[in-house]
Amino acid sequence: MSDPIDTQVSAETPAGGAKGIGSKAVKASVWVMGGVVFTRLANLAMTVVLARILLPQDFGLVALATTVLLMLQAITDLSLGNALIHKQDADRADYDTAFTLGVLRGLLLMAIMIGAGAVMVKVYGDPRLFAIMAAISVRPLMAGLMSPYYITLAKHLKFSVVIAIESLAAVLQLVAAVAVAWTTHSYWGIVAGVIAAGLVPLVASFLYAPYRPRFSLASTKLILGFSIWVTLNQFITVIGNRFDNLVIAGVLGTATFGAYNVGNNIATMLTQQAIQPLERVFFPSFVHIAADRDRLRAAFQRSQSSLFAVGLPLGVGLALVAEPLVSLALGPKWHLAAVVIQLIAPVLGVQVVFGAVNAVAYALGATKDLFQRSLWQTAVRVPVVLAGLYFWGLTGLLVARILSGGVLLSVLNLMLVHKLTGLTALEQVKVTWRSLVSTAVMIAAALAVRSLFPSVEHHADALYATVAISAVGGLAYVATHAAVWLMAGRPGNSIEAELARLLSKTTGRFARLRNA
């Protein structure tokens, strides 16, 4: 029996052609980016307010628990949604199986989290960890209970509803976290926000994608056949990227870990997390053109160029403004967070250029290649990070992350893209040259402005420095990008051309309205 929602949406998809798919992808991208901006601002506002109310130790305690949760979620990630997107003709049995597997996974993780809480109390010597672990253990069960039909909205690039739900979840998380933190002046504010953020999508999934729960394992082999390498890739990736959180807390203490975690979260939130949601658009879009390698290569390079044009200045710009921004938003007790942002944000910005790699691999069914890439990265990253932390403390850890997450991962991604698409390393890097030149000019302009503010200890100085550096640096980047685009002959296959066309349409509409 066919899925009624899937069938209905499929009928709305333009027949045959690339133009319909491309138009829907552009619209979906606009919705996703709009939602990303809103949710990241809400998350940033929550972090700023909570940092004023709570202490670094509070963030460190909850970060320990959420690190364990994220690792367990990644280890058991079956990528059920991606499997349903990948299968163009998914039926009711497939959705029932996805729902059943999701519920079983949620119950399993809930039990493991509660058990792990008892272990962590003994390891870290803090009895508060058990209650925190038990409280946030409901999140994976909430995710497993969501309507499996909800994924059809993303499958057919209907992201307006998805983004509205995610935005509402971000607002509820902000309100719940701040309200509880303000009332209790404890880490329970952060925990309340984590739980509240999972409640909205659970309820909304059944409102917008109605589903009568039915347990079945009929399509388990089919779904796991796609998901097994994704799960292994997630397992290796999370071990490599998250293990240092547990080590830092044990070696340097929860206060240092809390500051490190906040700095890392801000850097990630305003760079990678701001761009990664676009993978949800890239994946279903690439699936439609996967059989045409020429179109796939062209689409991937457009994605590379656009992502880098946004991600690189975000990462580098955030590093340039980190000191006054942290002083202004978080206060003097979070100075260490500024150091983390200064070193990590540029690396995360550079990595954004490979944001579409996973989407291409999923579209081509090359999930085993993703696993092998993550395996190589983790095999190098773990000993390098441990050595850096052991010999040079937090500074050594941050440098190790630059080497393993910046240099090594970039090389591995260049090799993977070449294998999947045939694009050489030079062809991949060449599409980013205008962004590289523009970023260099932005750095020079921002540093010149920063020299005008020798001290940012007072709020007024920090505010002036943040605004001035952001404004001058941003203007220098945009102006340089536009100039080099004009000097290059206005290539049509670029983000500048897309923005120029959008600006032209917008001004044309205003002109017609004014003359009407």
XYZ file of C-alpha atoms in Angstrom:
516
model
C 0.000 0.000 0.000
C 1.403 3.376 -0.994
C 1.990 6.145 1.488
C -0.816 8.687 0.952
C 1.333 11.679 1.785
C 4.188 10.543 -0.393
C 1.826 9.960 -3.298
C 0.160 13.316 -2.896
C 3.417 15.229 -2.814
C 4.868 13.285 -5.700
C 1.956 14.353 -7.849
C 2.910 17.962 -7.246
C 6.456 17.461 -8.436
C 6.997 18.944 -11.892
C 7.198 16.166 -14.399
C 10.306 15.708 -16.125
C 12.472 18.108 -15.733
C 15.331 19.679 -14.170
C 13.824 23.122 -14.165
C 11.104 22.068 -11.703
C 13.577 20.326 -9.452
C 15.999 23.243 -9.572
C 13.265 25.783 -8.837
C 12.040 23.789 -5.849
C 15.610 23.364 -4.609
C 16.201 27.123 -4.736
C 12.962 27.815 -2.873
C 13.806 25.118 -0.337
C 17.268 26.628 0.150
C 15.738 30.032 0.853
C 13.426 28.535 3.460
C 16.219 26.528 5.057
C 18.608 29.473 5.269
C 15.884 31.711 6.657
C 15.118 29.103 9.290
C 18.786 28.610 10.047
C 19.289 32.318 10.681
C 16.304 32.447 13.010
C 17.104 29.289 14.989
C 20.797 30.154 15.331
C 19.923 33.612 16.604
C 17.536 32.037 19.110
C 20.204 29.545 20.209
C 22.806 32.288 20.462
C 20.437 34.428 22.517
C 19.809 31.476 24.827
C 23.539 30.885 25.280
C 24.179 34.573 26.018
C 21.385 34.833 28.587
C 22.246 31.541 30.285
C 25.931 32.513 30.422
C 24.923 35.606 32.381
C 22.829 33.577 34.830
C 24.842 30.373 35.222
C 28.485 29.432 35.752
C 30.906 27.588 33.443
C 30.606 24.561 35.778
C 26.859 24.365 35.034
C 27.513 24.279 31.293
C 30.231 21.702 31.825
C 27.947 19.326 33.739
C 25.172 19.355 31.146
C 27.698 19.231 28.293
C 29.053 15.983 29.712
C 25.578 14.453 29.639
C 24.722 15.772 26.172
C 28.079 14.554 24.862
C 27.199 11.022 25.957
C 23.740 11.399 24.414
C 25.139 12.651 21.099
C 27.659 9.830 20.993
C 24.988 7.206 21.680
C 22.664 8.745 19.104
C 25.396 8.715 16.489
C 26.488 5.181 17.320
C 22.926 3.910 16.871
C 21.942 6.259 14.042
C 20.091 4.202 11.435
C 19.522 7.190 9.106
C 15.928 6.081 8.692
C 14.935 9.375 7.096
C 17.748 9.246 4.546
C 16.861 5.647 3.717
C 13.255 6.686 2.985
C 14.439 9.621 0.875
C 16.850 7.393 -1.049
C 14.070 4.923 -1.878
C 11.931 6.775 -4.402
C 8.959 4.389 -4.117
C 8.793 3.899 -0.339
C 5.502 2.243 0.751
C 3.543 1.852 4.001
C 5.622 -1.147 5.117
C 8.804 0.934 4.807
C 7.373 3.729 6.936
C 6.021 1.301 9.547
C 9.427 -0.342 9.771
C 11.150 3.029 10.156
C 8.740 3.952 12.968
C 9.269 0.629 14.749
C 13.045 0.840 14.530
C 12.941 4.428 15.762
C 10.878 3.535 18.836
C 13.078 0.538 19.683
C 16.178 2.709 19.331
C 14.665 5.399 21.566
C 13.844 2.919 24.326
C 17.297 1.373 24.103
C 19.072 4.737 24.343
C 16.866 5.792 27.234
C 17.874 2.702 29.224
C 21.559 3.103 28.331
C 21.566 6.791 29.319
C 20.134 6.007 32.759
C 22.679 3.232 33.279
C 25.512 5.423 32.025
C 24.487 8.094 34.508
C 25.360 5.810 37.400
C 28.753 5.072 35.858
C 29.531 8.755 35.258
C 28.795 9.587 38.901
C 31.633 7.261 39.897
C 33.995 8.396 37.112
C 33.617 12.147 37.689
C 32.647 12.062 41.357
C 29.580 14.284 40.907
C 26.195 12.777 41.938
C 24.285 15.466 40.014
C 25.156 13.750 36.749
C 22.735 10.865 37.338
C 19.650 13.075 37.483
C 20.803 15.079 34.453
C 21.409 11.926 32.409
C 18.037 10.473 33.397
C 16.209 13.699 32.475
C 17.655 14.125 28.983
C 17.276 10.404 28.219
C 13.729 11.157 27.028
C 15.036 13.051 23.959
C 15.880 9.994 21.815
C 12.516 8.420 22.670
C 10.745 11.605 21.566
C 12.586 11.452 18.253
C 11.704 7.778 17.782
C 7.999 8.429 18.361
C 7.753 11.057 15.596
C 5.559 10.349 12.570
C 7.690 8.661 9.881
C 5.638 10.447 7.208
C 7.234 13.679 8.374
C 10.283 12.894 6.248
C 8.201 13.214 3.057
C 8.213 16.987 3.506
C 11.988 17.022 3.112
C 11.945 14.286 0.482
C 9.974 16.522 -1.853
C 11.706 19.757 -0.845
C 8.716 21.124 1.089
C 10.748 22.789 3.809
C 8.465 25.687 4.764
C 6.579 23.593 7.339
C 9.765 21.904 8.579
C 11.489 25.220 9.146
C 8.441 26.697 10.886
C 8.405 23.755 13.298
C 12.144 23.988 13.957
C 11.845 27.724 14.568
C 9.040 27.161 17.058
C 11.138 24.496 18.790
C 14.038 26.944 19.095
C 11.755 29.570 20.646
C 10.295 27.081 23.124
C 13.789 25.910 24.050
C 14.865 29.521 24.663
C 11.815 30.306 26.798
C 11.980 27.097 28.832
C 15.730 27.290 29.424
C 15.749 30.934 30.482
C 12.619 30.600 32.640
C 13.929 27.607 34.580
C 17.466 29.017 34.851
C 16.153 32.360 36.083
C 13.976 30.613 38.663
C 16.447 28.035 39.919
C 19.826 29.603 39.002
C 20.988 26.085 38.199
C 21.898 23.807 35.320
C 18.281 22.590 35.201
C 17.569 25.518 32.915
C 19.782 23.997 30.218
C 18.199 20.576 30.769
C 14.687 22.036 30.472
C 15.620 23.609 27.149
C 16.954 20.310 25.807
C 13.695 18.530 26.648
C 11.453 21.338 25.380
C 13.248 21.387 22.013
C 12.242 17.763 21.419
C 8.578 18.214 22.300
C 7.587 20.533 19.435
C 8.694 18.342 16.486
C 7.111 15.274 18.107
C 3.653 16.878 18.317
C 3.952 18.772 15.033
C 4.996 15.671 13.063
C 1.585 14.105 13.678
C -0.287 17.352 13.028
C 1.341 17.951 9.640
C 2.025 14.328 8.619
C -0.733 12.235 10.243
C 0.198 8.626 10.875
C -1.534 5.765 12.664
C 1.273 3.915 14.476
C 1.729 0.344 13.384
C 4.657 -1.828 14.364
C 6.399 -3.818 11.659
C 9.873 -5.030 10.771
C 9.025 -6.096 7.222
C 11.469 -3.700 5.521
C 14.273 -3.961 8.069
C 16.731 -5.593 5.672
C 16.090 -2.993 2.968
C 16.434 -0.001 5.300
C 19.494 -1.324 7.098
C 21.090 -2.182 3.762
C 21.300 1.544 3.055
C 21.868 2.628 6.635
C 24.582 0.276 7.876
C 27.506 2.249 6.453
C 25.857 5.524 7.491
C 25.611 4.198 11.034
C 29.240 3.093 11.050
C 30.273 6.453 9.612
C 28.352 8.282 12.326
C 29.883 6.049 14.975
C 33.440 6.725 13.856
C 32.803 10.433 13.308
C 31.298 11.040 16.713
C 34.032 9.100 18.486
C 36.631 11.212 16.726
C 34.834 14.530 17.240
C 33.386 14.094 20.725
C 35.783 11.936 22.712
C 37.897 14.960 23.660
C 34.921 16.428 25.557
C 34.993 13.579 28.045
C 38.785 13.764 28.336
C 38.900 17.544 28.884
C 36.351 17.377 31.668
C 38.399 14.733 33.458
C 41.807 16.368 32.905
C 41.092 20.098 33.101
C 37.901 20.143 35.174
C 34.267 20.992 34.424
C 34.811 24.783 34.616
C 37.447 24.780 31.850
C 35.397 22.263 29.903
C 32.315 24.453 30.249
C 34.140 27.483 28.797
C 35.654 25.343 26.041
C 32.264 23.865 25.212
C 30.541 27.258 25.038
C 33.280 28.664 22.772
C 33.180 25.604 20.552
C 29.370 25.699 20.381
C 29.316 29.370 19.386
C 31.947 28.777 16.698
C 30.063 25.744 15.372
C 26.666 27.404 15.650
C 27.655 30.392 13.521
C 29.622 28.436 10.903
C 28.978 24.755 10.261
C 25.572 24.530 11.906
C 24.472 27.584 9.962
C 25.322 25.861 6.690
C 24.847 22.133 7.323
C 21.034 22.241 7.169
C 21.400 22.912 3.442
C 22.515 19.284 3.107
C 18.847 18.425 3.599
C 18.173 20.305 0.359
C 21.254 19.030 -1.475
C 20.562 15.352 -0.810
C 17.076 15.042 -2.368
C 18.137 17.449 -5.135
C 21.227 15.383 -5.979
C 19.171 12.168 -5.909
C 17.151 13.447 -8.871
C 20.270 14.053 -11.010
C 22.578 11.313 -9.692
C 22.386 9.391 -12.976
C 23.732 12.376 -14.940
C 27.311 12.823 -13.709
C 27.932 16.006 -15.680
C 24.943 17.715 -14.084
C 25.897 16.305 -10.701
C 29.442 17.699 -10.974
C 28.149 21.106 -12.024
C 25.603 21.161 -9.198
C 28.220 20.107 -6.674
C 30.622 22.849 -7.718
C 27.872 25.451 -7.523
C 27.202 24.207 -4.021
C 30.908 24.345 -3.153
C 31.282 27.900 -4.392
C 28.160 29.150 -2.640
C 28.884 27.419 0.668
C 32.464 28.675 0.772
C 31.394 32.221 -0.093
C 29.247 32.203 3.050
C 31.117 29.851 5.387
C 34.670 31.174 5.094
C 33.909 34.823 5.964
C 31.639 33.659 8.784
C 34.413 31.565 10.340
C 37.235 34.060 9.849
C 35.053 37.031 10.721
C 33.902 35.375 13.932
C 37.523 34.778 14.939
C 38.385 38.433 14.276
C 35.557 39.716 16.435
C 35.676 36.964 19.097
C 37.356 38.928 21.897
C 35.044 41.962 21.985
C 31.989 39.833 21.172
C 32.549 37.411 24.059
C 33.364 40.263 26.440
C 30.166 42.033 25.432
C 27.806 39.068 25.292
C 29.090 36.655 27.931
C 31.223 38.703 30.297
C 34.818 38.514 31.588
C 34.455 35.056 33.179
C 34.239 33.556 29.656
C 37.578 34.819 28.300
C 38.687 31.262 27.543
C 35.703 30.842 25.237
C 37.052 33.700 23.074
C 40.393 31.902 22.654
C 38.586 28.750 21.527
C 36.553 30.710 18.982
C 39.631 32.485 17.603
C 41.402 29.205 16.835
C 38.512 26.935 15.882
C 36.090 29.169 13.939
C 38.348 29.636 10.855
C 38.851 25.862 10.599
C 35.113 25.290 10.727
C 34.628 27.982 8.111
C 37.061 26.280 5.730
C 35.366 22.918 6.230
C 32.083 24.375 5.020
C 33.315 24.066 1.422
C 32.852 20.327 1.763
C 29.324 20.662 3.104
C 27.803 18.961 0.072
C 30.133 15.943 0.112
C 27.889 13.848 2.329
C 24.863 14.713 0.192
C 26.623 13.553 -2.985
C 27.742 10.331 -1.318
C 24.222 9.620 -0.063
C 22.744 10.351 -3.493
C 25.188 7.930 -5.126
C 24.758 5.322 -2.400
C 28.472 5.622 -1.568
C 27.981 5.486 2.203
C 30.874 3.045 2.597
C 33.233 5.708 1.262
C 32.020 8.120 3.950
C 32.799 5.514 6.574
C 36.312 4.994 5.246
C 36.961 8.737 5.252
C 35.812 9.043 8.860
C 37.885 6.023 9.849
C 41.078 7.625 8.504
C 40.305 10.938 10.188
C 39.592 9.353 13.562
C 42.659 7.131 13.395
C 44.812 10.261 13.140
C 42.746 12.686 15.212
C 42.493 10.660 18.421
C 46.233 10.204 19.096
C 47.072 13.730 17.881
C 44.458 15.346 20.148
C 45.425 13.214 23.139
C 49.106 14.075 22.654
C 48.325 17.777 22.314
C 46.214 17.770 25.466
C 48.737 15.746 27.476
C 51.823 17.807 26.610
C 50.425 21.328 26.107
C 47.003 21.364 27.749
C 44.093 23.176 26.112
C 46.340 25.043 23.660
C 47.776 21.756 22.418
C 44.270 20.358 22.017
C 43.149 23.321 19.902
C 46.229 23.129 17.649
C 45.665 19.387 17.251
C 42.095 20.083 16.160
C 43.358 22.533 13.550
C 45.738 19.929 12.121
C 43.338 16.984 12.179
C 40.047 18.751 11.511
C 41.379 21.392 9.143
C 44.330 20.090 7.152
C 43.735 16.328 7.254
C 39.971 16.441 6.751
C 40.324 18.836 3.817
C 42.720 16.446 2.087
C 40.441 13.469 2.725
C 37.423 15.331 1.355
C 39.292 16.426 -1.759
C 40.179 12.792 -2.401
C 36.630 11.579 -1.756
C 35.051 14.136 -4.086
C 37.525 13.161 -6.817
C 36.542 9.511 -6.403
C 32.803 10.223 -6.465
C 32.628 12.883 -9.184
C 35.950 12.882 -11.020
C 36.651 16.502 -10.053
C 40.342 17.101 -9.388
C 41.587 18.882 -6.271
C 42.466 21.939 -8.393
C 38.983 22.046 -9.917
C 37.443 21.911 -6.443
C 39.644 24.653 -5.008
C 39.470 26.873 -8.098
C 35.786 27.681 -7.590
C 36.634 29.295 -4.243
C 39.308 31.766 -5.374
C 37.092 34.870 -5.260
C 36.097 34.051 -1.695
C 39.745 33.547 -0.703
C 40.796 36.925 -2.146
C 37.819 38.682 -0.568
C 38.531 37.102 2.824
C 42.160 38.289 2.706
C 40.966 41.861 2.134
C 38.415 41.456 4.929
C 41.121 40.329 7.357
C 43.306 43.330 6.563
C 40.412 45.760 6.991
C 39.200 44.148 10.226
C 42.665 44.112 11.797
C 43.119 47.774 10.951
C 39.873 48.612 12.733
C 40.699 46.336 15.676
C 43.906 48.281 16.295
C 41.757 51.310 17.119
C 40.389 49.529 20.192
C 43.335 48.557 22.441
C 40.970 47.578 25.272
C 37.545 45.947 25.187
C 37.076 45.392 28.922
C 34.234 47.908 29.218
C 30.877 47.203 27.603
C 30.910 50.370 25.537
C 34.349 49.627 24.052
C 33.377 46.010 23.378
C 30.171 47.128 21.654
C 31.913 49.717 19.476
C 34.667 47.261 18.537
C 32.201 44.487 17.670
C 30.057 46.728 15.491
C 32.988 48.482 13.789
C 34.957 45.315 13.000
C 31.838 43.499 11.750
C 30.663 46.403 9.603
C 34.014 47.282 8.020
C 35.075 43.665 7.576
C 31.721 42.667 6.083
C 31.656 45.632 3.728
C 35.220 44.923 2.585
C 34.331 41.288 1.871
C 31.163 42.036 -0.107
C 32.746 44.871 -2.083
C 35.811 42.798 -2.971
C 33.681 39.809 -3.956
C 31.608 41.979 -6.277
C 34.697 43.614 -7.765
C 36.550 40.394 -8.557
C 33.344 38.904 -9.986
C 33.058 41.847 -12.376
C 36.762 41.565 -13.249
C 36.286 37.844 -13.981
C 33.660 38.653 -16.612
C 30.544 38.092 -14.500
C 30.447 34.279 -14.664
C 26.805 33.156 -14.663
C 27.371 29.929 -12.759
C 28.115 31.644 -9.438
C 26.524 32.855 -6.234
C 27.177 36.462 -7.283
C 25.123 35.932 -10.458
C 22.275 34.386 -8.445
C 22.293 37.330 -6.039
C 22.419 39.798 -8.928
C 19.390 38.143 -10.554
C 17.533 38.133 -7.239
C 18.348 41.821 -6.698
C 17.200 42.630 -10.226
C 13.880 40.850 -9.718
C 13.351 42.534 -6.360
C 14.066 46.053 -7.649
C 11.866 45.351 -10.672
C 8.940 44.440 -8.462
C 9.378 47.571 -6.366
C 9.513 49.665 -9.543
C 6.268 48.122 -10.827
C 4.567 48.687 -7.491
C 5.712 52.315 -7.438
C 4.457 52.936 -10.983
C 1.152 51.155 -10.411
